[in-house]
mmCIF file of C-alpha atoms in Angstrom:
data_model
loop_
_atom_site.group_PDB
_atom_site.id
_atom_site.type_symbol
_atom_site.label_atom_id
_atom_site.label_comp_id
_atom_site.label_asym_id
_atom_site.label_seq_id
_atom_site.Cartn_x
_atom_site.Cartn_y
_atom_site.Cartn_z
ATOM 1 C CA MET A 16 173.911 183.273 52.651
ATOM 2 C CA GLY A 17 171.386 184.754 55.056
ATOM 3 C CA ILE A 18 167.754 185.732 55.431
ATOM 4 C CA TYR A 19 167.300 189.462 56.006
ATOM 5 C CA TYR A 20 164.271 191.662 56.462
ATOM 6 C CA ASP A 21 163.643 195.285 55.354
ATOM 7 C CA GLY A 22 163.041 196.690 58.871
ATOM 8 C CA LEU A 23 165.291 199.414 59.928
ATOM 9 C CA GLY A 24 165.069 198.334 63.679
ATOM 10 C CA ALA A 25 163.438 195.808 65.810
ATOM 11 C CA ASN A 26 160.116 197.651 66.262
ATOM 12 C CA ALA A 27 156.788 195.734 66.140
ATOM 13 C CA GLY A 28 155.470 195.315 62.751
ATOM 14 C CA THR A 29 155.481 193.185 59.600
ATOM 15 C CA TYR A 30 158.436 193.239 57.282
ATOM 16 C CA GLN A 31 159.332 191.655 53.942
ATOM 17 C CA THR A 32 162.150 189.076 53.985
ATOM 18 C CA TYR A 33 164.654 188.207 51.350
ATOM 19 C CA ILE A 34 167.599 186.048 50.891
ATOM 20 C CA LEU A 35 171.191 187.357 50.208
ATOM 21 C CA GLY A 36 173.858 185.202 48.890
ATOM 22 C CA GLY A 37 174.055 182.018 46.878
ATOM 23 C CA LEU A 38 172.589 178.731 47.978
ATOM 24 C CA GLU A 39 173.337 175.635 45.821
ATOM 25 C CA LEU A 40 172.446 172.077 45.929
ATOM 26 C CA ALA A 41 175.214 169.539 45.816
ATOM 27 C CA GLY A 42 175.469 165.889 45.026
ATOM 28 C CA GLY A 43 174.543 163.365 42.353
ATOM 29 C CA ASP A 44 170.852 164.157 42.259
ATOM 30 C CA ALA A 45 171.156 167.889 42.453
ATOM 31 C CA TRP A 46 170.304 168.300 38.821
ATOM 32 C CA LYS A 47 166.794 166.928 39.595
ATOM 33 C CA TYR A 48 165.964 170.052 41.741
ATOM 34 C CA ARG A 49 165.548 173.660 41.032
ATOM 35 C CA LEU A 50 165.824 176.145 43.893
ATOM 36 C CA GLU A 51 163.258 179.041 43.777
ATOM 37 C CA PHE A 52 163.713 181.909 46.251
ATOM 38 C CA LEU A 53 160.380 183.523 47.329
ATOM 39 C CA PRO A 54 159.971 186.645 49.366
ATOM 40 C CA GLY A 55 158.439 186.071 52.790
ATOM 41 C CA GLU A 56 157.371 188.142 55.825
ATOM 42 C CA LEU A 57 158.716 188.440 59.258
ATOM 43 C CA THR A 58 156.304 189.695 62.005
ATOM 44 C CA ILE A 59 157.613 191.152 65.235
ATOM 45 C CA THR A 60 154.716 191.212 67.738
ATOM 46 C CA LYS A 61 154.233 193.617 70.672
ATOM 47 C CA ARG A 62 155.838 192.546 73.954
ATOM 48 C CA LEU A 63 153.455 192.159 76.755
ATOM 49 C CA ALA A 64 154.362 194.471 79.757
ATOM 50 C CA THR A 65 152.493 194.952 82.878
ATOM 51 C CA ILE A 66 152.219 197.910 85.227
ATOM 52 C CA THR A 67 150.904 196.926 88.629
ATOM 53 C CA VAL A 68 149.879 199.380 91.283
ATOM 54 C CA ASP A 69 151.516 198.635 94.693
ATOM 55 C CA ASP A 70 149.006 197.531 97.446
ATOM 56 C CA LYS A 71 148.938 199.793 100.427
ATOM 57 C CA THR A 72 147.572 199.578 104.038
ATOM 58 C CA GLN A 73 146.818 202.451 106.392
ATOM 59 C CA ILE A 74 145.219 202.868 109.711
ATOM 60 C CA TYR A 75 141.796 204.504 110.018
ATOM 61 C CA GLY A 76 142.120 208.312 110.317
ATOM 62 C CA ASP A 77 145.485 208.497 108.791
ATOM 63 C CA PRO A 78 146.015 210.471 105.500
ATOM 64 C CA ASP A 79 146.394 208.546 102.243
ATOM 65 C CA GLN A 80 150.082 207.668 101.266
ATOM 66 C CA MET A 81 151.642 208.259 97.989
ATOM 67 C CA PHE A 82 150.650 205.603 95.559
ATOM 68 C CA SER A 83 153.367 203.768 93.517
ATOM 69 C CA PHE A 84 153.641 201.161 90.740
ATOM 70 C CA SER A 85 156.014 198.452 89.604
ATOM 71 C CA SER A 86 156.437 197.371 85.984
ATOM 72 C CA ASP A 87 157.483 194.121 84.471
ATOM 73 C CA GLY A 88 158.320 193.107 80.947
ATOM 74 C CA PHE A 89 159.856 196.252 79.668
ATOM 75 C CA LEU A 90 163.327 195.867 78.032
ATOM 76 C CA GLY A 91 166.363 197.978 79.306
ATOM 77 C CA GLY A 92 165.452 201.539 80.000
ATOM 78 C CA GLU A 93 162.044 201.472 78.266
ATOM 79 C CA ALA A 94 159.947 201.313 81.381
ATOM 80 C CA PRO A 95 157.698 204.287 81.956
ATOM 81 C CA ALA A 96 158.609 206.978 84.570
ATOM 82 C CA PRO A 97 156.305 207.455 87.642
ATOM 83 C CA THR A 98 155.105 210.722 86.226
ATOM 84 C CA ASP A 99 153.839 208.832 83.043
ATOM 85 C CA TYR A 100 150.870 207.495 85.090
ATOM 86 C CA ARG A 101 148.515 208.713 87.739
ATOM 87 C CA MET A 102 146.722 206.705 90.275
ATOM 88 C CA SER A 103 143.606 207.385 92.380
ATOM 89 C CA ARG A 104 141.619 205.423 94.790
ATOM 90 C CA ILE A 105 137.808 204.891 95.177
ATOM 91 C CA PRO A 106 136.662 207.480 97.773
ATOM 92 C CA GLY A 107 136.042 206.285 101.384
ATOM 93 C CA ARG A 108 137.431 206.728 104.858
ATOM 94 C CA ASN A 109 135.865 203.745 106.720
ATOM 95 C CA VAL A 110 137.621 200.558 107.509
ATOM 96 C CA ASP A 111 137.334 198.645 104.187
ATOM 97 C CA THR A 112 139.255 197.762 101.112
ATOM 98 C CA TYR A 113 139.286 200.272 98.243
ATOM 99 C CA ASP A 114 140.604 199.908 94.619
ATOM 100 C CA ILE A 115 143.577 201.950 93.442
ATOM 101 C CA ASN A 116 143.268 202.608 89.711
ATOM 102 C CA ILE A 117 145.987 203.584 87.284
ATOM 103 C CA PHE A 118 145.677 205.883 84.190
ATOM 104 C CA SER A 119 147.975 206.964 81.600
ATOM 105 C CA ASN A 120 148.801 210.666 81.465
ATOM 106 C CA GLY A 121 149.455 210.212 77.718
ATOM 107 C CA THR A 122 153.173 211.046 78.054
ATOM 108 C CA TYR A 123 154.482 207.456 77.504
ATOM 109 C CA THR A 124 154.216 206.106 74.089
ATOM 110 C CA ASN A 125 155.972 202.947 72.920
ATOM 111 C CA ASP A 126 154.177 200.996 70.084
ATOM 112 C CA ASN A 127 156.402 198.053 70.863
ATOM 113 C CA TYR A 128 154.446 197.026 74.063
ATOM 114 C CA ASP A 129 150.987 195.847 74.770
ATOM 115 C CA ILE A 130 150.718 197.288 78.249
ATOM 116 C CA GLN A 131 148.326 195.831 80.870
ATOM 117 C CA LEU A 132 147.429 198.041 83.680
ATOM 118 C CA VAL A 133 146.722 196.190 86.984
ATOM 119 C CA PRO A 134 144.962 198.070 89.754
ATOM 120 C CA GLY A 135 146.009 197.739 93.435
ATOM 121 C CA THR A 136 144.189 197.926 96.785
ATOM 122 C CA LEU A 137 144.201 200.152 99.685
ATOM 123 C CA GLN A 138 143.218 198.465 102.917
ATOM 124 C CA ILE A 139 142.055 200.766 105.763
ATOM 125 C CA THR A 140 142.463 198.889 109.082
ATOM 126 C CA PRO A 141 140.909 199.703 112.529
ATOM 127 C CA ARG A 142 142.685 202.341 114.697
ATOM 128 C CA PRO A 143 144.052 200.654 117.876
ATOM 129 C CA VAL A 144 142.446 202.137 120.857
ATOM 130 C CA GLN A 145 143.869 201.602 124.412
ATOM 131 C CA ILE A 146 141.388 201.753 127.318
ATOM 132 C CA ILE A 147 142.905 201.711 130.759
ATOM 133 C CA ALA A 148 140.631 200.902 133.766
ATOM 134 C CA MET A 149 141.444 202.930 136.860
ATOM 135 C CA MET A 150 140.286 202.418 140.440
ATOM 136 C CA PRO A 151 138.030 205.195 141.474
ATOM 137 C CA ALA A 152 139.667 207.663 143.853
ATOM 138 C CA ARG A 153 138.415 207.557 147.469
ATOM 139 C CA CYS A 154 139.286 210.080 150.261
ATOM 140 C CA MET A 155 140.341 208.072 153.383
ATOM 141 C CA ALA A 156 139.189 210.787 155.808
ATOM 142 C CA ILE A 157 135.518 210.304 154.962
ATOM 143 C CA PRO A 158 133.816 207.094 156.196
ATOM 144 C CA THR A 159 132.017 204.992 153.645
ATOM 145 C CA LEU A 160 128.369 205.150 154.207
ATOM 146 C CA VAL A 161 126.484 201.871 154.228
ATOM 147 C CA LEU A 162 122.688 202.023 153.633
ATOM 148 C CA LEU A 163 120.624 199.424 155.355
#
């Protein structure tokens, strides 16, 4: 005996269930009961998956790096490719923190996932500046003038 559903795969959705095989009651009081098999439903819900933009840091004045993302919750081989999403950041060049947003290119479709897109941040840090104090040059052949 087993319970089966009419789904052809394991995709998200609602499927009718039915029982195959015999099921019998045994024992002295079995005659007091009647088994009735009713159809049911099996619901396979979408799996939660997350795509998170990787945080980046750069020094003031340097060009932006390539943005990237990581994914979590996808089953074997079903994660999107880097080309399935594009990332862009809020404009700005000053020392500050800027959001990196992620958008679908429309090339990745999989109705078995509820995909959550999580933005990242780009932190622009101050450029280190080195200042070296030097002693002024003085010619030894010319006497120093002293004003009184």
